[in-house]
Amino acid sequence: MFNLKNRIYISTFVNSFGSWLTFIAIALITKEKYGADHVALVFLVQTLPAIIFSRGLVNLIPPAATEKVYVVTQVLLALCSFAIMIDQSLFAIYVFLFITSLLKSLSNPLNNSLIGKWIPLNEQKAVFTKVGALQAGTVALAPALGAWIKIFFSSNILFLIDGASFLISVLILKELFIKNKIVNFTNEFTFKWSKIIAGVSPKPGDIPQAVQKVLFVWFLFLAVGAILNAVEFPAFQRSGMSEQMIGYALASWGVGSLIAFLFSNRLSEKLSGLALVVVMSAFVFGSNQYLVISCFFMAGALTCYMSGSIRSRLQKSVPEGYPAAPVWAYANQLTQIINLVAYGSVGFLIGFVGLNFFGVALVAATVLLVFQAIKHEVLTKQA
């Protein structure tokens, strides 16, 4: 039952679930105590470490120390969650978000590189898809449960669960870490400011050309996701959804992601890409609320499946002898940059140019994504 892959899945779910609970707690505390204006600002703080420090810090980590550093980040994240229970001033919240975001900007690339290290090549696509599905699927459960816990208990219970989740997720994988001699720290680290400074640039640097081609597909995937997130609420409202129906629609995305978990090896790669184009078109131009919800549900499944395909191909494109963690750190940096730019710009412009304009942009971006994914063998059978 608890083989390697199952341990990875359980650890992923526990870790992601706890993180979403803290996300809900921070948002509610900030809104209630300090006003809605601070909510956007405090989460803006979260994007900065990944953009500025992630690549440079990951570049300092020798491949042999990946497991060691990952465990340390999880322990420190747990301590941060316990510490915020003591002080929830606005300053403490800003510090908490900055530090935890910095630690996650390290741990996320390391986690992806460890999956590539532990899982055989022919199984990586299914594993990456299922890991992504579990991460997205917690969206369907954690917000409602988090709000319920806060109402009937307190925010500190959410932070307590989050802190425990980091430690539990590591314990679930303890055999792997012990096997890799996690307890034996050595003098492997050499701090260089030049690597930190070089990591700030959004340019790929010395990342191999084959990897850059897949990263371009990842870039397009992120752009599609950013545009979709910006237009989803206008699309919901145009279809005449009530607030309750919008809640169901948002939950349907997470449920769709869990469907991808169940069928990670049973979908046709190219057909799933073409289906995504159709679903995006029907979602953004549909006027029937049930059609819109159905399309959002299917988009959750199909984008999760494509995410797994891209992650798998990205890992496989890394040449032997080249560390995978810096590649994942660059992908993480791209994610934060695109989210920051696209959410702000699309959210601002949609009021001037309208939903249909960005609907066309969404469909066009999806078509380009699918074309490039097929061209670079992302949407093909992966050995």
CSV table of C-alpha atoms in Angstrom, one decimal:
chain,number,residue,atom,x,y,z
A,1,MET,CA,0.0,0.0,0.0
A,2,PHE,CA,2.7,2.5,1.0
A,3,ASN,CA,5.1,2.1,-1.8
A,4,LEU,CA,7.2,4.9,-3.0
A,5,LYS,CA,4.6,6.5,-5.3
A,6,ASN,CA,1.9,6.3,-2.6
A,7,ARG,CA,4.2,7.9,-0.1
A,8,ILE,CA,4.8,10.8,-2.5
A,9,TYR,CA,1.0,11.2,-3.2
A,10,ILE,CA,0.1,11.2,0.5
A,11,SER,CA,3.0,13.5,1.4
A,12,THR,CA,1.9,15.9,-1.4
A,13,PHE,CA,-1.7,16.0,-0.3
A,14,VAL,CA,-0.9,16.6,3.4
A,15,ASN,CA,1.6,19.3,2.6
A,16,SER,CA,-0.7,21.1,0.1
A,17,PHE,CA,-3.7,20.8,2.3
A,18,GLY,CA,-1.9,22.5,5.2
A,19,SER,CA,-0.6,25.3,3.0
A,20,TRP,CA,-4.1,26.1,1.7
A,21,LEU,CA,-5.4,26.2,5.3
A,22,THR,CA,-2.8,28.9,6.1
A,23,PHE,CA,-3.6,30.8,2.9
A,24,ILE,CA,-7.2,31.0,4.1
A,25,ALA,CA,-6.3,31.9,7.6
A,26,ILE,CA,-3.9,34.7,6.5
A,27,ALA,CA,-6.5,36.1,4.1
A,28,LEU,CA,-9.3,36.1,6.7
A,29,ILE,CA,-7.1,37.6,9.5
A,30,THR,CA,-5.8,40.3,7.2
A,31,LYS,CA,-9.2,41.3,5.9
A,32,GLU,CA,-10.9,41.3,9.4
A,33,LYS,CA,-8.1,43.1,11.3
A,34,TYR,CA,-6.5,45.3,8.8
A,35,GLY,CA,-8.9,45.8,5.9
A,36,ALA,CA,-9.3,44.3,2.4
A,37,ASP,CA,-6.7,46.7,0.9
A,38,HIS,CA,-4.0,44.8,2.7
A,39,VAL,CA,-5.0,41.4,1.4
A,40,ALA,CA,-3.7,42.0,-2.1
A,41,LEU,CA,-0.5,43.6,-0.7
A,42,VAL,CA,0.4,40.9,1.7
A,43,PHE,CA,0.1,38.3,-1.1
A,44,LEU,CA,2.1,40.4,-3.4
A,45,VAL,CA,4.9,40.0,-0.8
A,46,GLN,CA,4.7,36.3,-1.4
A,47,THR,CA,5.8,36.6,-5.1
A,48,LEU,CA,9.0,38.6,-4.5
A,49,PRO,CA,11.2,35.9,-3.0
A,50,ALA,CA,10.5,33.4,-5.8
A,51,ILE,CA,11.3,36.1,-8.4
A,52,ILE,CA,14.4,37.6,-6.7
A,53,PHE,CA,16.0,34.8,-4.7
A,54,SER,CA,14.8,31.3,-5.8
A,55,ARG,CA,17.1,30.6,-8.7
A,56,GLY,CA,20.2,32.0,-7.1
A,57,LEU,CA,19.7,30.1,-3.8
A,58,VAL,CA,18.9,26.8,-5.6
A,59,ASN,CA,22.0,27.3,-7.7
A,60,LEU,CA,24.0,27.2,-4.5
A,61,ILE,CA,22.7,23.8,-3.5
A,62,PRO,CA,24.9,20.8,-4.6
A,63,PRO,CA,22.7,18.0,-6.1
A,64,ALA,CA,23.9,15.6,-3.4
A,65,ALA,CA,22.5,17.9,-0.7
A,66,THR,CA,19.0,18.2,-2.3
A,67,GLU,CA,17.3,15.9,0.3
A,68,LYS,CA,19.0,17.6,3.1
A,69,VAL,CA,18.0,21.1,2.2
A,70,TYR,CA,14.4,20.0,1.4
A,71,VAL,CA,14.0,18.5,4.9
A,72,VAL,CA,15.4,21.7,6.5
A,73,THR,CA,13.0,23.9,4.6
A,74,GLN,CA,10.0,21.8,5.8
A,75,VAL,CA,11.1,22.0,9.4
A,76,LEU,CA,11.6,25.7,9.1
A,77,LEU,CA,8.2,26.1,7.5
A,78,ALA,CA,6.7,24.2,10.4
A,79,LEU,CA,8.4,26.5,12.9
A,80,CYS,CA,7.1,29.6,11.0
A,81,SER,CA,3.6,28.2,11.2
A,82,PHE,CA,3.9,27.7,14.9
A,83,ALA,CA,5.4,31.1,15.4
A,84,ILE,CA,2.6,33.0,13.7
A,85,MET,CA,0.3,31.6,16.3
A,86,ILE,CA,2.0,33.9,18.8
A,87,ASP,CA,2.0,37.2,17.0
A,88,GLN,CA,-0.5,38.1,14.2
A,89,SER,CA,0.3,41.8,13.9
A,90,LEU,CA,0.5,43.1,10.4
A,91,PHE,CA,4.2,43.3,10.5
A,92,ALA,CA,4.4,39.7,11.7
A,93,ILE,CA,2.2,38.6,8.8
A,94,TYR,CA,4.4,40.4,6.3
A,95,VAL,CA,7.5,38.8,7.8
A,96,PHE,CA,5.8,35.4,7.9
A,97,LEU,CA,4.7,35.5,4.3
A,98,PHE,CA,8.1,36.7,3.1
A,99,ILE,CA,10.1,34.0,5.0
A,100,THR,CA,7.7,31.1,4.1
A,101,SER,CA,7.6,32.2,0.5
A,102,LEU,CA,11.4,32.2,0.4
A,103,LEU,CA,11.5,28.7,1.9
A,104,LYS,CA,8.8,27.4,-0.5
A,105,SER,CA,10.7,29.0,-3.5
A,106,LEU,CA,13.5,26.6,-2.4
A,107,SER,CA,11.5,23.5,-1.5
A,108,ASN,CA,9.2,23.5,-4.5
A,109,PRO,CA,12.0,23.1,-7.1
A,110,LEU,CA,13.8,20.6,-4.9
A,111,ASN,CA,10.6,18.6,-4.5
A,112,ASN,CA,10.2,18.4,-8.3
A,113,SER,CA,13.8,17.4,-8.8
A,114,LEU,CA,13.5,14.7,-6.2
A,115,ILE,CA,10.5,13.2,-8.0
A,116,GLY,CA,12.6,13.1,-11.1
A,117,LYS,CA,15.4,11.4,-9.1
A,118,TRP,CA,13.2,8.8,-7.3
A,119,ILE,CA,10.8,7.9,-10.1
A,120,PRO,CA,11.7,5.9,-13.2
A,121,LEU,CA,11.4,7.7,-16.5
A,122,ASN,CA,8.5,5.7,-17.8
A,123,GLU,CA,6.4,6.5,-14.7
A,124,GLN,CA,7.2,10.2,-14.3
A,125,LYS,CA,4.4,11.5,-16.4
A,126,ALA,CA,1.7,9.7,-14.4
A,127,VAL,CA,3.4,10.7,-11.1
A,128,PHE,CA,3.8,14.4,-12.0
A,129,THR,CA,0.1,14.5,-13.2
A,130,LYS,CA,-1.1,12.9,-9.9
A,131,VAL,CA,1.1,15.2,-7.8
A,132,GLY,CA,-0.3,18.2,-9.6
A,133,ALA,CA,-3.8,16.8,-9.3
A,134,LEU,CA,-3.5,16.5,-5.6
A,135,GLN,CA,-2.1,20.0,-5.2
A,136,ALA,CA,-4.9,21.5,-7.2
A,137,GLY,CA,-7.5,19.2,-5.7
A,138,THR,CA,-7.0,20.6,-2.2
A,139,VAL,CA,-8.6,23.8,-3.6
A,140,ALA,CA,-11.9,21.9,-3.6
A,141,LEU,CA,-11.7,21.0,0.1
A,142,ALA,CA,-9.4,23.2,2.0
A,143,PRO,CA,-11.1,26.6,1.7
A,144,ALA,CA,-14.5,25.4,3.0
A,145,LEU,CA,-13.0,23.4,5.7
A,146,GLY,CA,-10.6,26.2,6.7
A,147,ALA,CA,-13.4,28.7,7.0
A,148,TRP,CA,-15.4,26.2,9.1
A,149,ILE,CA,-12.5,25.6,11.5
A,150,LYS,CA,-11.8,29.3,11.9
A,151,ILE,CA,-15.5,30.0,12.7
A,152,PHE,CA,-15.9,27.2,15.2
A,153,PHE,CA,-12.4,27.1,16.7
A,154,SER,CA,-9.7,29.7,15.8
A,155,SER,CA,-7.1,30.7,13.2
A,156,ASN,CA,-4.4,29.2,15.4
A,157,ILE,CA,-5.8,25.7,14.8
A,158,LEU,CA,-5.3,26.3,11.0
A,159,PHE,CA,-1.7,27.3,11.6
A,160,LEU,CA,-1.2,24.3,14.0
A,161,ILE,CA,-2.5,22.0,11.3
A,162,ASP,CA,-0.2,23.6,8.7
A,163,GLY,CA,2.9,23.3,10.9
A,164,ALA,CA,2.1,19.7,11.6
A,165,SER,CA,1.5,19.0,7.9
A,166,PHE,CA,5.1,20.0,7.0
A,167,LEU,CA,6.5,17.6,9.6
A,168,ILE,CA,4.1,14.8,8.7
A,169,SER,CA,4.8,15.1,5.0
A,170,VAL,CA,8.6,14.7,5.7
A,171,LEU,CA,8.0,11.7,8.1
A,172,ILE,CA,6.0,10.0,5.4
A,173,LEU,CA,9.1,10.1,3.2
A,174,LYS,CA,11.6,9.5,6.0
A,175,GLU,CA,12.9,6.2,4.6
A,176,LEU,CA,14.0,7.9,1.4
A,177,PHE,CA,15.7,10.7,3.3
A,178,ILE,CA,17.4,8.3,5.7
A,179,LYS,CA,18.6,6.2,2.7
A,180,ASN,CA,20.2,9.3,1.3
A,181,LYS,CA,21.9,10.0,4.6
A,182,ILE,CA,20.0,13.1,5.4
A,183,VAL,CA,21.5,13.3,8.8
A,184,ASN,CA,25.1,13.7,7.5
A,185,PHE,CA,25.6,17.4,6.8
A,186,THR,CA,28.9,18.2,5.2
A,187,ASN,CA,30.7,21.3,4.1
A,188,GLU,CA,29.2,21.2,0.6
A,189,PHE,CA,27.9,24.8,0.5
A,190,THR,CA,29.8,27.7,-1.0
A,191,PHE,CA,28.0,31.0,-0.8
A,192,LYS,CA,28.5,33.2,-3.9
A,193,TRP,CA,26.8,36.5,-4.3
A,194,SER,CA,27.4,36.2,-8.1
A,195,LYS,CA,25.0,33.3,-8.3
A,196,ILE,CA,22.4,35.1,-6.3
A,197,ILE,CA,22.6,38.2,-8.5
A,198,ALA,CA,22.6,36.1,-11.7
A,199,GLY,CA,19.5,34.3,-10.5
A,200,VAL,CA,17.5,37.5,-10.4
A,201,SER,CA,17.5,37.8,-14.2
A,202,PRO,CA,14.5,36.2,-16.0
A,203,LYS,CA,17.0,35.0,-18.8
A,204,PRO,CA,17.6,31.2,-18.9
A,205,GLY,CA,21.4,31.6,-18.6
A,206,ASP,CA,23.3,28.3,-19.1
A,207,ILE,CA,20.1,26.1,-19.1
A,208,PRO,CA,20.5,23.7,-22.1
A,209,GLN,CA,18.7,24.5,-25.3
A,210,ALA,CA,16.6,21.3,-25.2
A,211,VAL,CA,15.3,22.3,-21.8
A,212,GLN,CA,14.6,25.9,-22.9
A,213,LYS,CA,12.2,24.6,-25.6
A,214,VAL,CA,10.1,22.8,-23.0
A,215,LEU,CA,10.3,25.8,-20.8
A,216,PHE,CA,8.8,27.8,-23.6
A,217,VAL,CA,5.8,25.4,-23.5
A,218,TRP,CA,5.6,25.9,-19.8
A,219,PHE,CA,5.6,29.7,-20.3
A,220,LEU,CA,2.6,29.4,-22.7
A,221,PHE,CA,0.9,27.1,-20.2
A,222,LEU,CA,1.3,29.7,-17.5
A,223,ALA,CA,0.0,32.4,-19.8
A,224,VAL,CA,-3.1,30.4,-20.5
A,225,GLY,CA,-3.7,29.8,-16.8
A,226,ALA,CA,-3.1,33.5,-16.0
A,227,ILE,CA,-5.6,34.7,-18.6
A,228,LEU,CA,-8.1,32.1,-17.5
A,229,ASN,CA,-7.9,33.1,-13.9
A,230,ALA,CA,-8.4,36.8,-14.9
A,231,VAL,CA,-11.5,36.1,-17.0
A,232,GLU,CA,-13.2,33.4,-14.9
A,233,PHE,CA,-15.2,35.7,-12.6
A,234,PRO,CA,-16.5,37.9,-15.5
A,235,ALA,CA,-17.4,34.6,-17.3
A,236,PHE,CA,-19.3,33.4,-14.2
A,237,GLN,CA,-21.1,36.6,-13.9
A,238,ARG,CA,-22.1,36.9,-17.6
A,239,SER,CA,-23.7,33.4,-17.3
A,240,GLY,CA,-25.9,34.7,-14.5
A,241,MET,CA,-24.4,32.6,-11.7
A,242,SER,CA,-25.4,33.4,-8.1
A,243,GLU,CA,-22.6,33.6,-5.4
A,244,GLN,CA,-23.5,30.1,-4.4
A,245,MET,CA,-23.2,28.8,-7.9
A,246,ILE,CA,-19.8,30.6,-8.3
A,247,GLY,CA,-18.6,28.7,-5.2
A,248,TYR,CA,-19.7,25.4,-6.8
A,249,ALA,CA,-17.9,26.4,-10.0
A,250,LEU,CA,-14.7,27.1,-8.2
A,251,ALA,CA,-14.9,23.8,-6.4
A,252,SER,CA,-15.5,22.0,-9.7
A,253,TRP,CA,-12.0,23.0,-10.8
A,254,GLY,CA,-10.5,21.0,-7.9
A,255,VAL,CA,-12.8,18.1,-8.5
A,256,GLY,CA,-11.7,18.1,-12.2
A,257,SER,CA,-8.1,18.0,-11.1
A,258,LEU,CA,-8.9,14.9,-9.0
A,259,ILE,CA,-10.4,13.3,-12.1
A,260,ALA,CA,-7.0,13.7,-13.8
A,261,PHE,CA,-5.5,11.8,-10.8
A,262,LEU,CA,-7.7,8.8,-11.6
A,263,PHE,CA,-7.2,8.9,-15.4
A,264,SER,CA,-3.6,10.0,-15.6
A,265,ASN,CA,-2.6,7.2,-17.9
A,266,ARG,CA,-5.8,6.8,-19.8
A,267,LEU,CA,-6.1,10.0,-21.8
A,268,SER,CA,-5.0,10.5,-25.4
A,269,GLU,CA,-2.3,13.1,-25.3
A,270,LYS,CA,-3.1,15.0,-28.6
A,271,LEU,CA,-6.9,14.5,-28.1
A,272,SER,CA,-6.6,16.1,-24.6
A,273,GLY,CA,-4.9,19.1,-26.1
A,274,LEU,CA,-7.6,19.6,-28.8
A,275,ALA,CA,-10.3,19.1,-26.1
A,276,LEU,CA,-8.7,21.8,-24.1
A,277,VAL,CA,-9.1,24.3,-27.0
A,278,VAL,CA,-12.8,23.4,-27.3
A,279,VAL,CA,-13.4,23.6,-23.6
A,280,MET,CA,-11.7,27.0,-23.2
A,281,SER,CA,-13.8,28.4,-26.1
A,282,ALA,CA,-17.1,27.1,-24.7
A,283,PHE,CA,-16.2,28.4,-21.2
A,284,VAL,CA,-15.3,31.9,-22.2
A,285,PHE,CA,-18.0,32.4,-24.8
A,286,GLY,CA,-20.8,30.3,-23.2
A,287,SER,CA,-23.8,31.9,-21.7
A,288,ASN,CA,-25.5,29.0,-20.0
A,289,GLN,CA,-24.2,28.7,-16.4
A,290,TYR,CA,-24.3,24.9,-16.4
A,291,LEU,CA,-22.3,24.8,-19.6
A,292,VAL,CA,-19.8,27.2,-18.0
A,293,ILE,CA,-19.5,25.1,-14.9
A,294,SER,CA,-19.1,21.9,-16.9
A,295,CYS,CA,-16.3,23.5,-19.0
A,296,PHE,CA,-14.5,24.8,-15.9
A,297,PHE,CA,-14.7,21.3,-14.4
A,298,MET,CA,-13.2,19.8,-17.6
A,299,ALA,CA,-10.6,22.6,-17.9
A,300,GLY,CA,-9.4,21.6,-14.4
A,301,ALA,CA,-8.9,18.0,-15.5
A,302,LEU,CA,-7.3,18.8,-18.8
A,303,THR,CA,-4.9,21.5,-17.6
A,304,CYS,CA,-3.8,19.2,-14.8
A,305,TYR,CA,-3.1,16.5,-17.3
A,306,MET,CA,-1.2,18.9,-19.5
A,307,SER,CA,0.8,20.2,-16.5
A,308,GLY,CA,1.9,16.7,-15.7
A,309,SER,CA,2.9,16.1,-19.3
A,310,ILE,CA,5.0,19.3,-19.4
A,311,ARG,CA,6.6,18.6,-16.0
A,312,SER,CA,7.5,15.1,-17.1
A,313,ARG,CA,9.0,16.3,-20.4
A,314,LEU,CA,10.9,19.1,-18.7
A,315,GLN,CA,12.5,16.6,-16.3
A,316,LYS,CA,13.4,14.2,-19.1
A,317,SER,CA,14.9,17.1,-21.2
A,318,VAL,CA,17.5,17.7,-18.5
A,319,PRO,CA,20.8,16.2,-19.8
A,320,GLU,CA,22.6,13.7,-17.7
A,321,GLY,CA,25.0,15.4,-15.3
A,322,TYR,CA,23.1,18.7,-15.4
A,323,PRO,CA,21.3,19.4,-12.1
A,324,ALA,CA,17.5,19.5,-12.3
A,325,ALA,CA,16.8,21.7,-9.4
A,326,PRO,CA,18.0,25.0,-11.1
A,327,VAL,CA,15.7,24.2,-14.0
A,328,TRP,CA,12.7,23.8,-11.7
A,329,ALA,CA,13.8,27.0,-9.9
A,330,TYR,CA,13.7,28.9,-13.2
A,331,ALA,CA,10.3,27.4,-14.0
A,332,ASN,CA,9.1,28.6,-10.6
A,333,GLN,CA,10.5,32.1,-11.2
A,334,LEU,CA,8.6,32.2,-14.6
A,335,THR,CA,5.5,31.2,-12.8
A,336,GLN,CA,5.7,34.0,-10.3
A,337,ILE,CA,6.6,36.7,-12.9
A,338,ILE,CA,3.8,35.7,-15.3
A,339,ASN,CA,1.3,35.6,-12.4
A,340,LEU,CA,2.3,39.0,-11.2
A,341,VAL,CA,2.2,40.6,-14.6
A,342,ALA,CA,-0.7,38.9,-16.1
A,343,TYR,CA,-3.1,39.0,-13.2
A,344,GLY,CA,-2.5,42.7,-12.7
A,345,SER,CA,-2.6,43.7,-16.4
A,346,VAL,CA,-5.5,41.5,-17.5
A,347,GLY,CA,-7.5,42.4,-14.4
A,348,PHE,CA,-7.0,46.1,-15.1
A,349,LEU,CA,-7.6,46.0,-18.9
A,350,ILE,CA,-10.6,43.7,-18.9
A,351,GLY,CA,-12.8,46.6,-17.7
A,352,PHE,CA,-11.8,48.6,-20.8
A,353,VAL,CA,-11.6,46.0,-23.6
A,354,GLY,CA,-14.2,43.6,-22.3
A,355,LEU,CA,-14.5,39.8,-21.8
A,356,ASN,CA,-14.7,38.9,-25.5
A,357,PHE,CA,-11.3,40.4,-26.2
A,358,PHE,CA,-9.6,38.3,-23.6
A,359,GLY,CA,-11.8,35.4,-24.6
A,360,VAL,CA,-10.2,35.5,-28.0
A,361,ALA,CA,-6.8,35.9,-26.4
A,362,LEU,CA,-7.4,32.9,-24.2
A,363,VAL,CA,-8.4,30.7,-27.1
A,364,ALA,CA,-5.5,31.9,-29.2
A,365,ALA,CA,-3.0,31.3,-26.4
A,366,THR,CA,-4.5,27.8,-25.9
A,367,VAL,CA,-4.2,27.0,-29.6
A,368,LEU,CA,-0.5,28.1,-29.6
A,369,LEU,CA,0.1,26.1,-26.4
A,370,VAL,CA,-1.3,22.9,-27.9
A,371,PHE,CA,0.6,23.5,-31.2
A,372,GLN,CA,3.9,24.0,-29.3
A,373,ALA,CA,3.3,21.1,-27.0
A,374,ILE,CA,2.8,18.8,-29.9
A,375,LYS,CA,5.8,20.3,-31.8
A,376,HIS,CA,8.1,19.8,-28.8
A,377,GLU,CA,6.8,16.3,-28.0
A,378,VAL,CA,5.1,17.2,-24.8
A,379,LEU,CA,1.7,15.8,-26.0
A,380,THR,CA,3.1,12.5,-27.1
A,381,LYS,CA,3.6,9.1,-25.5
A,382,GLN,CA,6.5,9.6,-23.2
A,383,ALA,CA,8.8,6.6,-22.6
